[in-house]
mmCIF file of C-alpha atoms in Angstrom:
data_model
loop_
_atom_site.group_PDB
_atom_site.id
_atom_site.type_symbol
_atom_site.label_atom_id
_atom_site.label_comp_id
_atom_site.label_asym_id
_atom_site.label_seq_id
_atom_site.Cartn_x
_atom_site.Cartn_y
_atom_site.Cartn_z
ATOM 1 C CA MET A 18 -22.151 78.253 67.237
ATOM 2 C CA ASP A 19 -25.924 78.842 66.746
ATOM 3 C CA PHE A 20 -26.358 81.593 64.186
ATOM 4 C CA PHE A 21 -29.286 83.113 66.281
ATOM 5 C CA LYS A 22 -26.895 84.017 69.078
ATOM 6 C CA TYR A 23 -25.030 86.238 66.502
ATOM 7 C CA ILE A 24 -28.253 87.943 65.566
ATOM 8 C CA HIS A 25 -28.820 88.534 69.338
ATOM 9 C CA ALA A 26 -25.416 89.853 69.772
ATOM 10 C CA VAL A 27 -26.189 92.699 67.522
ATOM 11 C CA GLY A 28 -29.894 93.058 67.453
ATOM 12 C CA THR A 29 -31.141 93.307 71.006
ATOM 13 C CA GLY A 30 -30.410 97.049 71.409
ATOM 14 C CA VAL A 31 -27.731 99.220 73.226
ATOM 15 C CA LYS A 32 -28.096 97.458 76.547
ATOM 16 C CA GLY A 33 -28.049 94.061 74.950
ATOM 17 C CA ASN A 34 -25.761 94.341 72.219
ATOM 18 C CA ARG A 35 -22.156 92.980 72.464
ATOM 19 C CA ASP A 36 -18.739 92.898 70.098
ATOM 20 C CA LEU A 37 -18.314 89.825 68.819
ATOM 21 C CA SER A 38 -14.765 88.094 68.862
ATOM 22 C CA PHE A 39 -12.638 87.247 65.944
ATOM 23 C CA ASP A 40 -13.338 83.647 65.953
ATOM 24 C CA GLU A 41 -17.254 84.175 66.308
ATOM 25 C CA SER A 42 -17.070 86.727 63.337
ATOM 26 C CA LYS A 43 -15.120 84.120 61.325
ATOM 27 C CA ASP A 44 -17.746 81.468 62.155
ATOM 28 C CA LEU A 45 -20.631 83.718 61.320
ATOM 29 C CA MET A 46 -19.035 84.795 57.981
ATOM 30 C CA LYS A 47 -18.370 81.031 57.066
ATOM 31 C CA GLN A 48 -21.987 80.246 57.930
ATOM 32 C CA MET A 49 -23.269 82.972 55.812
ATOM 33 C CA LEU A 50 -20.941 82.090 52.971
ATOM 34 C CA ASP A 51 -21.874 78.423 53.127
ATOM 35 C CA ARG A 52 -25.644 79.510 53.380
ATOM 36 C CA SER A 53 -26.270 77.375 56.275
ATOM 37 C CA VAL A 54 -28.582 79.595 57.519
ATOM 38 C CA PRO A 55 -31.794 81.046 56.441
ATOM 39 C CA ASN A 56 -31.836 84.276 54.138
ATOM 40 C CA GLU A 57 -33.781 85.997 56.620
ATOM 41 C CA GLN A 58 -31.188 85.291 59.488
ATOM 42 C CA ILE A 59 -28.380 86.578 57.209
ATOM 43 C CA ALA A 60 -30.439 89.920 56.419
ATOM 44 C CA ALA A 61 -31.266 90.342 60.217
ATOM 45 C CA PHE A 62 -27.559 90.091 61.146
ATOM 46 C CA LEU A 63 -26.329 92.263 58.499
ATOM 47 C CA LEU A 64 -28.746 94.916 59.411
ATOM 48 C CA GLY A 65 -28.166 94.826 63.253
ATOM 49 C CA TRP A 66 -24.219 94.591 62.622
ATOM 50 C CA ARG A 67 -24.417 97.868 60.720
ATOM 51 C CA LEU A 68 -26.417 99.591 63.615
ATOM 52 C CA LYS A 69 -24.594 98.146 66.310
ATOM 53 C CA PRO A 70 -21.790 99.100 64.692
ATOM 54 C CA GLU A 71 -19.072 97.033 63.378
ATOM 55 C CA THR A 72 -15.533 96.585 65.156
ATOM 56 C CA THR A 73 -12.259 96.352 63.760
ATOM 57 C CA THR A 74 -11.982 92.730 65.307
ATOM 58 C CA GLU A 75 -15.183 91.886 63.569
ATOM 59 C CA PHE A 76 -14.026 92.995 60.081
ATOM 60 C CA ARG A 77 -10.591 91.049 60.453
ATOM 61 C CA GLY A 78 -12.475 87.844 61.490
ATOM 62 C CA VAL A 79 -14.992 88.141 58.346
ATOM 63 C CA VAL A 80 -11.931 88.876 56.200
ATOM 64 C CA GLU A 81 -9.969 85.779 57.248
ATOM 65 C CA ALA A 82 -12.989 83.761 56.478
ATOM 66 C CA SER A 83 -13.416 85.088 53.277
ATOM 67 C CA GLU A 84 -9.835 84.516 52.261
ATOM 68 C CA ALA A 85 -10.392 80.824 52.448
ATOM 69 C CA TYR A 86 -12.928 80.932 49.715
ATOM 70 C CA VAL A 87 -11.234 83.223 47.249
ATOM 71 C CA LYS A 88 -9.644 81.200 44.183
ATOM 72 C CA LYS A 89 -6.505 83.253 43.545
ATOM 73 C CA SER A 90 -4.719 83.741 40.171
ATOM 74 C CA ARG A 91 -1.262 85.484 40.823
ATOM 75 C CA VAL A 92 -0.303 88.351 38.793
ATOM 76 C CA GLU A 93 3.216 89.620 39.178
ATOM 77 C CA ASN A 94 3.757 93.261 39.380
ATOM 78 C CA SER A 95 0.573 94.141 40.520
ATOM 79 C CA LEU A 96 -1.480 96.704 42.386
ATOM 80 C CA GLU A 97 -4.927 95.888 43.571
ATOM 81 C CA LEU A 98 -7.590 98.634 43.198
ATOM 82 C CA GLY A 99 -10.355 98.427 45.614
ATOM 83 C CA TYR A 100 -13.466 99.695 44.257
ATOM 84 C CA PRO A 101 -17.003 99.785 45.907
ATOM 85 C CA PHE A 102 -19.335 97.689 44.485
ATOM 86 C CA ASP A 103 -22.033 99.940 44.377
ATOM 87 C CA GLY A 104 -20.503 101.820 41.560
ATOM 88 C CA LYS A 105 -20.013 105.570 40.520
ATOM 89 C CA VAL A 106 -22.995 107.824 39.826
ATOM 90 C CA ASN A 107 -21.819 111.158 38.643
ATOM 91 C CA ASN A 108 -18.416 110.687 36.823
ATOM 92 C CA PRO A 109 -16.891 108.227 34.475
ATOM 93 C CA TYR A 110 -13.961 105.957 35.707
ATOM 94 C CA ILE A 111 -10.296 106.581 34.756
ATOM 95 C CA PHE A 112 -8.673 103.392 35.277
ATOM 96 C CA PRO A 113 -8.772 102.452 31.571
ATOM 97 C CA LEU A 114 -6.798 105.303 30.771
ATOM 98 C CA VAL A 115 -4.391 105.245 33.821
ATOM 99 C CA ALA A 116 -3.699 101.480 32.456
ATOM 100 C CA LYS A 117 -2.756 102.889 29.157
ATOM 101 C CA VAL A 118 -0.632 105.519 30.726
ATOM 102 C CA LEU A 119 1.324 102.768 32.572
ATOM 103 C CA GLU A 120 1.780 100.337 30.077
ATOM 104 C CA ASP A 121 5.516 100.938 29.490
ATOM 105 C CA SER A 122 6.045 100.782 33.388
ATOM 106 C CA LYS A 123 4.820 97.208 33.289
ATOM 107 C CA LEU A 124 2.777 97.679 36.433
ATOM 108 C CA ASN A 125 -0.351 95.631 36.371
ATOM 109 C CA LEU A 126 -3.719 96.828 37.583
ATOM 110 C CA ILE A 127 -5.983 94.518 39.170
ATOM 111 C CA LEU A 128 -9.983 95.122 38.939
ATOM 112 C CA VAL A 129 -12.530 93.288 40.612
ATOM 113 C CA GLY A 130 -16.097 93.561 39.724
ATOM 114 C CA ASP A 131 -19.649 92.164 40.308
ATOM 115 C CA LYS A 132 -23.209 92.699 40.011
ATOM 116 C CA LEU A 133 -24.382 95.884 41.610
ATOM 117 C CA THR A 134 -24.708 95.962 45.507
ATOM 118 C CA PRO A 135 -26.608 98.688 47.598
ATOM 119 C CA ALA A 136 -26.836 101.325 48.133
ATOM 120 C CA LYS A 137 -25.541 103.923 45.452
ATOM 121 C CA GLY A 138 -27.079 102.374 42.362
ATOM 122 C CA GLY A 139 -24.105 103.499 40.155
ATOM 123 C CA ILE A 140 -22.266 102.269 37.120
ATOM 124 C CA THR A 141 -19.871 99.326 38.100
ATOM 125 C CA VAL A 142 -16.412 98.363 37.484
ATOM 126 C CA LYS A 143 -18.113 95.202 35.665
ATOM 127 C CA ASP A 144 -20.236 97.603 33.557
ATOM 128 C CA ILE A 145 -16.947 98.981 32.376
ATOM 129 C CA CYS A 146 -14.836 96.222 31.964
ATOM 130 C CA THR A 147 -17.353 93.982 30.194
ATOM 131 C CA ASN A 148 -18.371 96.963 27.677
ATOM 132 C CA MET A 149 -14.957 97.793 26.200
ATOM 133 C CA PRO A 150 -11.504 96.461 25.649
ATOM 134 C CA LEU A 151 -8.899 96.860 28.355
ATOM 135 C CA ASN A 152 -5.437 97.605 28.040
ATOM 136 C CA LYS A 153 -3.090 94.238 28.570
ATOM 137 C CA ASN A 154 -1.876 95.623 31.755
ATOM 138 C CA ALA A 155 -5.388 95.793 33.342
ATOM 139 C CA TYR A 156 -6.565 92.294 34.425
ATOM 140 C CA TYR A 157 -10.470 91.996 35.403
ATOM 141 C CA PHE A 158 -11.463 89.526 37.787
ATOM 142 C CA ASP A 159 -15.326 88.668 38.019
ATOM 143 C CA ARG A 160 -16.102 87.934 41.712
ATOM 144 C CA ALA A 161 -18.875 85.138 40.442
ATOM 145 C CA GLU A 162 -15.858 83.329 39.289
ATOM 146 C CA PHE A 163 -13.505 83.577 42.064
ATOM 147 C CA PHE A 164 -15.736 84.146 44.848
ATOM 148 C CA LYS A 165 -18.933 82.745 44.238
ATOM 149 C CA GLU A 166 -20.052 82.475 47.818
ATOM 150 C CA MET A 167 -19.820 86.027 48.283
ATOM 151 C CA SER A 168 -21.513 86.949 44.852
ATOM 152 C CA ASP A 169 -24.415 84.855 45.731
ATOM 153 C CA LEU A 170 -24.977 87.017 48.813
ATOM 154 C CA THR A 171 -25.754 90.039 46.462
ATOM 155 C CA GLU A 172 -29.456 89.291 46.054
ATOM 156 C CA ILE A 173 -30.029 89.197 49.815
ATOM 157 C CA ARG A 174 -28.127 92.572 50.239
ATOM 158 C CA MET A 175 -30.223 93.986 47.236
ATOM 159 C CA ASN A 176 -33.378 93.158 48.969
ATOM 160 C CA LEU A 177 -32.348 94.583 52.135
ATOM 161 C CA GLY A 178 -31.439 97.543 50.066
ATOM 162 C CA LEU A 179 -28.771 99.091 52.469
ATOM 163 C CA ARG A 180 -25.288 99.459 52.977
ATOM 164 C CA THR A 181 -23.944 96.832 55.396
ATOM 165 C CA GLY A 182 -20.545 95.704 56.845
ATOM 166 C CA LEU A 183 -19.673 93.565 53.856
ATOM 167 C CA ASN A 184 -19.476 96.954 51.623
ATOM 168 C CA THR A 185 -16.604 97.799 53.827
ATOM 169 C CA ILE A 186 -14.617 94.622 53.658
ATOM 170 C CA GLU A 187 -15.256 93.371 50.117
ATOM 171 C CA LYS A 188 -13.357 95.701 47.983
ATOM 172 C CA LEU A 189 -9.825 93.988 48.375
ATOM 173 C CA PRO A 190 -9.960 90.169 48.025
ATOM 174 C CA ASN A 191 -6.569 90.037 46.798
ATOM 175 C CA VAL A 192 -7.334 87.602 44.143
ATOM 176 C CA ALA A 193 -4.119 88.325 42.248
ATOM 177 C CA ASP A 194 -2.057 87.830 45.270
ATOM 178 C CA SER A 195 -0.611 91.314 44.913
ATOM 179 C CA GLU A 196 1.971 93.130 47.158
ATOM 180 C CA TYR A 197 0.288 96.352 46.745
ATOM 181 C CA ALA A 198 -3.101 97.915 47.148
ATOM 182 C CA ILE A 199 -5.084 101.037 47.193
ATOM 183 C CA THR A 200 -8.606 101.634 47.997
ATOM 184 C CA GLY A 201 -10.856 104.649 48.134
ATOM 185 C CA VAL A 202 -12.252 105.971 51.497
ATOM 186 C CA PHE A 203 -15.036 108.525 52.380
ATOM 187 C CA HIS A 204 -14.488 109.260 55.943
ATOM 188 C CA LYS A 205 -11.020 109.798 57.599
ATOM 189 C CA PRO A 206 -12.371 107.626 60.703
ATOM 190 C CA PHE A 207 -12.384 104.613 58.404
ATOM 191 C CA VAL A 208 -8.529 105.077 57.447
ATOM 192 C CA GLN A 209 -7.438 103.526 60.713
ATOM 193 C CA LYS A 210 -9.799 100.835 60.463
ATOM 194 C CA TYR A 211 -8.623 99.986 56.981
ATOM 195 C CA VAL A 212 -4.985 100.135 58.275
ATOM 196 C CA GLU A 213 -5.904 97.728 61.291
ATOM 197 C CA ILE A 214 -7.715 95.403 58.730
ATOM 198 C CA TYR A 215 -5.181 95.334 55.717
ATOM 199 C CA SER A 216 -1.955 96.660 56.518
ATOM 200 C CA ASP A 217 -0.313 93.381 57.575
ATOM 201 C CA LYS A 218 -1.799 91.783 54.103
ATOM 202 C CA TYR A 219 0.424 93.729 51.633
ATOM 203 C CA LYS A 220 4.017 95.024 51.385
ATOM 204 C CA ARG A 221 2.657 98.547 50.901
ATOM 205 C CA PHE A 222 -1.121 99.709 51.555
ATOM 206 C CA ALA A 223 -2.787 102.959 50.538
ATOM 207 C CA LEU A 224 -5.920 104.997 50.843
ATOM 208 C CA ILE A 225 -7.039 107.856 49.057
ATOM 209 C CA GLN A 226 -9.850 110.467 49.151
ATOM 210 C CA GLY A 227 -10.993 109.378 45.837
ATOM 211 C CA ASN A 228 -13.736 110.138 43.604
ATOM 212 C CA GLU A 229 -17.285 108.748 44.860
ATOM 213 C CA GLY A 230 -15.404 106.291 47.083
ATOM 214 C CA THR A 231 -12.953 105.036 44.310
ATOM 215 C CA PRO A 232 -9.420 104.972 44.231
ATOM 216 C CA GLU A 233 -9.388 107.595 41.596
ATOM 217 C CA LEU A 234 -8.417 111.230 42.503
ATOM 218 C CA PHE A 235 -10.421 113.670 40.639
ATOM 219 C CA SER A 236 -9.955 116.791 42.830
ATOM 220 C CA LYS A 237 -7.816 117.911 45.857
ATOM 221 C CA GLY A 238 -7.783 115.139 48.505
ATOM 222 C CA ARG A 239 -5.562 112.995 50.740
ATOM 223 C CA LEU A 240 -3.471 110.045 50.231
ATOM 224 C CA TRP A 241 -2.724 107.757 52.979
ATOM 225 C CA ILE A 242 0.531 105.492 52.747
ATOM 226 C CA CYS A 243 0.755 102.890 55.268
ATOM 227 C CA ASN A 244 4.264 101.084 56.069
ATOM 228 C CA ASN A 245 3.400 98.530 58.625
ATOM 229 C CA LYS A 246 1.514 100.430 61.250
ATOM 230 C CA ASP A 247 2.946 103.800 60.457
ATOM 231 C CA VAL A 248 0.449 106.059 58.198
ATOM 232 C CA GLU A 249 1.899 109.000 56.266
ATOM 233 C CA GLU A 250 -0.797 111.535 55.053
ATOM 234 C CA ILE A 251 -0.163 113.532 51.726
ATOM 235 C CA ILE A 252 -2.162 116.281 50.366
ATOM 236 C CA VAL A 253 -2.581 115.930 46.655
ATOM 237 C CA ASP A 254 -3.848 118.737 44.448
ATOM 238 C CA PRO A 255 -4.194 118.438 40.790
ATOM 239 C CA GLU A 256 -4.015 122.031 40.310
ATOM 240 C CA HIS A 257 -0.444 121.842 41.468
ATOM 241 C CA TYR A 258 0.263 119.813 38.104
ATOM 242 C CA GLY A 259 -1.583 122.374 36.163
ATOM 243 C CA ILE A 260 -4.751 119.978 35.915
ATOM 244 C CA ASN A 261 -8.093 121.951 35.527
ATOM 245 C CA TYR A 262 -10.464 119.272 35.478
ATOM 246 C CA THR A 263 -14.156 120.055 36.826
ATOM 247 C CA LYS A 264 -15.842 116.776 38.162
ATOM 248 C CA SER A 265 -19.757 116.475 37.557
ATOM 249 C CA TRP A 266 -22.352 116.630 39.958
ATOM 250 C CA ASP A 267 -25.016 114.989 37.766
ATOM 251 C CA ALA A 268 -25.683 111.445 37.030
ATOM 252 C CA ILE A 269 -24.313 110.206 33.738
ATOM 253 C CA THR A 270 -25.418 106.914 31.886
ATOM 254 C CA LEU A 271 -22.835 103.989 31.225
ATOM 255 C CA GLN A 272 -22.736 105.156 27.524
ATOM 256 C CA GLU A 273 -21.602 108.777 28.528
ATOM 257 C CA SER A 274 -19.079 107.196 30.970
ATOM 258 C CA LEU A 275 -17.728 104.904 28.205
ATOM 259 C CA GLN A 276 -17.616 107.923 25.558
ATOM 260 C CA GLN A 277 -15.622 109.982 27.963
ATOM 261 C CA ILE A 278 -13.041 107.149 28.520
ATOM 262 C CA GLU A 279 -12.783 106.468 24.775
ATOM 263 C CA ASP A 280 -12.730 110.211 23.806
ATOM 264 C CA PRO A 281 -11.089 111.882 26.733
ATOM 265 C CA SER A 282 -10.609 115.454 27.160
ATOM 266 C CA ASP A 283 -6.965 116.643 27.592
ATOM 267 C CA GLU A 284 -7.670 117.432 31.099
ATOM 268 C CA PHE A 285 -8.946 113.939 31.631
ATOM 269 C CA ILE A 286 -5.823 112.464 30.058
ATOM 270 C CA LYS A 287 -3.869 114.805 32.405
ATOM 271 C CA LEU A 288 -6.040 113.419 35.544
ATOM 272 C CA ALA A 289 -5.137 109.905 34.352
ATOM 273 C CA LYS A 290 -1.376 110.528 34.447
ATOM 274 C CA LEU A 291 -1.783 111.947 37.910
ATOM 275 C CA ASN A 292 -3.266 108.929 38.966
ATOM 276 C CA ALA A 293 -0.711 106.916 37.125
ATOM 277 C CA ALA A 294 1.920 108.572 39.177
ATOM 278 C CA ILE A 295 0.091 108.221 42.542
ATOM 279 C CA TYR A 296 0.181 104.381 41.661
ATOM 280 C CA LEU A 297 3.853 104.403 40.686
ATOM 281 C CA PHE A 298 4.587 106.259 44.346
ATOM 282 C CA VAL A 299 2.369 103.595 46.088
ATOM 283 C CA VAL A 300 4.356 100.630 44.460
ATOM 284 C CA GLN A 301 7.419 102.156 45.141
ATOM 285 C CA ARG A 302 8.444 102.818 41.655
ATOM 286 C CA ALA A 303 8.929 106.410 42.299
ATOM 287 C CA SER A 304 10.107 108.133 45.396
ATOM 288 C CA SER A 305 7.206 111.053 45.354
ATOM 289 C CA ILE A 306 4.246 111.710 43.410
ATOM 290 C CA ASP A 307 6.009 114.665 41.854
ATOM 291 C CA GLU A 308 8.891 112.035 40.771
ATOM 292 C CA GLY A 309 6.086 109.697 39.200
ATOM 293 C CA TRP A 310 4.688 112.833 37.397
ATOM 294 C CA GLU A 311 7.892 113.612 36.171
ATOM 295 C CA MET A 312 8.335 109.974 34.684
ATOM 296 C CA LEU A 313 5.330 109.987 32.697
ATOM 297 C CA GLN A 314 5.870 113.239 30.931
#
């Protein structure tokens, strides 16, 4: 279909806008990834789509189109961690420490990174993974190598300077063909959206009210476990495990983030163990987070 019809569908205002079908969404995403339309039209669609706003059906179509471009490298016994590509601003990443805690369990953590996307302007997973050695059970995949077409849209998105629907669907490309996945979520209404988009793509799928939208728990929050379409909500409080970590509200530099990972405080190490226990529960190595916690002591 003529791409302008998609712009018209999302960019003519409340009375003129309409939701796109699954097949239309697949087609428009393919056209964007193939760069068969001008950059200005891609930017116009992404802005209008965000304001319309997006539907779950549209997200599913875009995800299905994207899957055809991803060059997969299977990693057995793996958990895909869905991080936002706009990074973390105020706190260090904890996944390098979580990987160390999980080394004996032989659970592999899958990390995906790329250049910074809008709109937070934080430190990215790529910044961490390319500036420090990772444990052998932490696998880093650069999107520029396995999904270049999506990576090449970054410049347009940065010029636009705003979050778009791509921020929602890009975190879980399943490059390692993982059976399990967990991603961070800011707002509870998005839990159901993610469940409808991804629940049939993994053996078990989870979401967590993680720090700065990541799958990393730093303070009391909710974990949602999805088994098929059934969703179980669990409250997780670090204080229950004797953890008294105080997260930061001030911006940190990449060097400060790396330093806190390389020379962690006792509380940060305990927090890493709690996140590891959560991951063991997600991949069904533990029947509960409490059991996972005990396994790691």
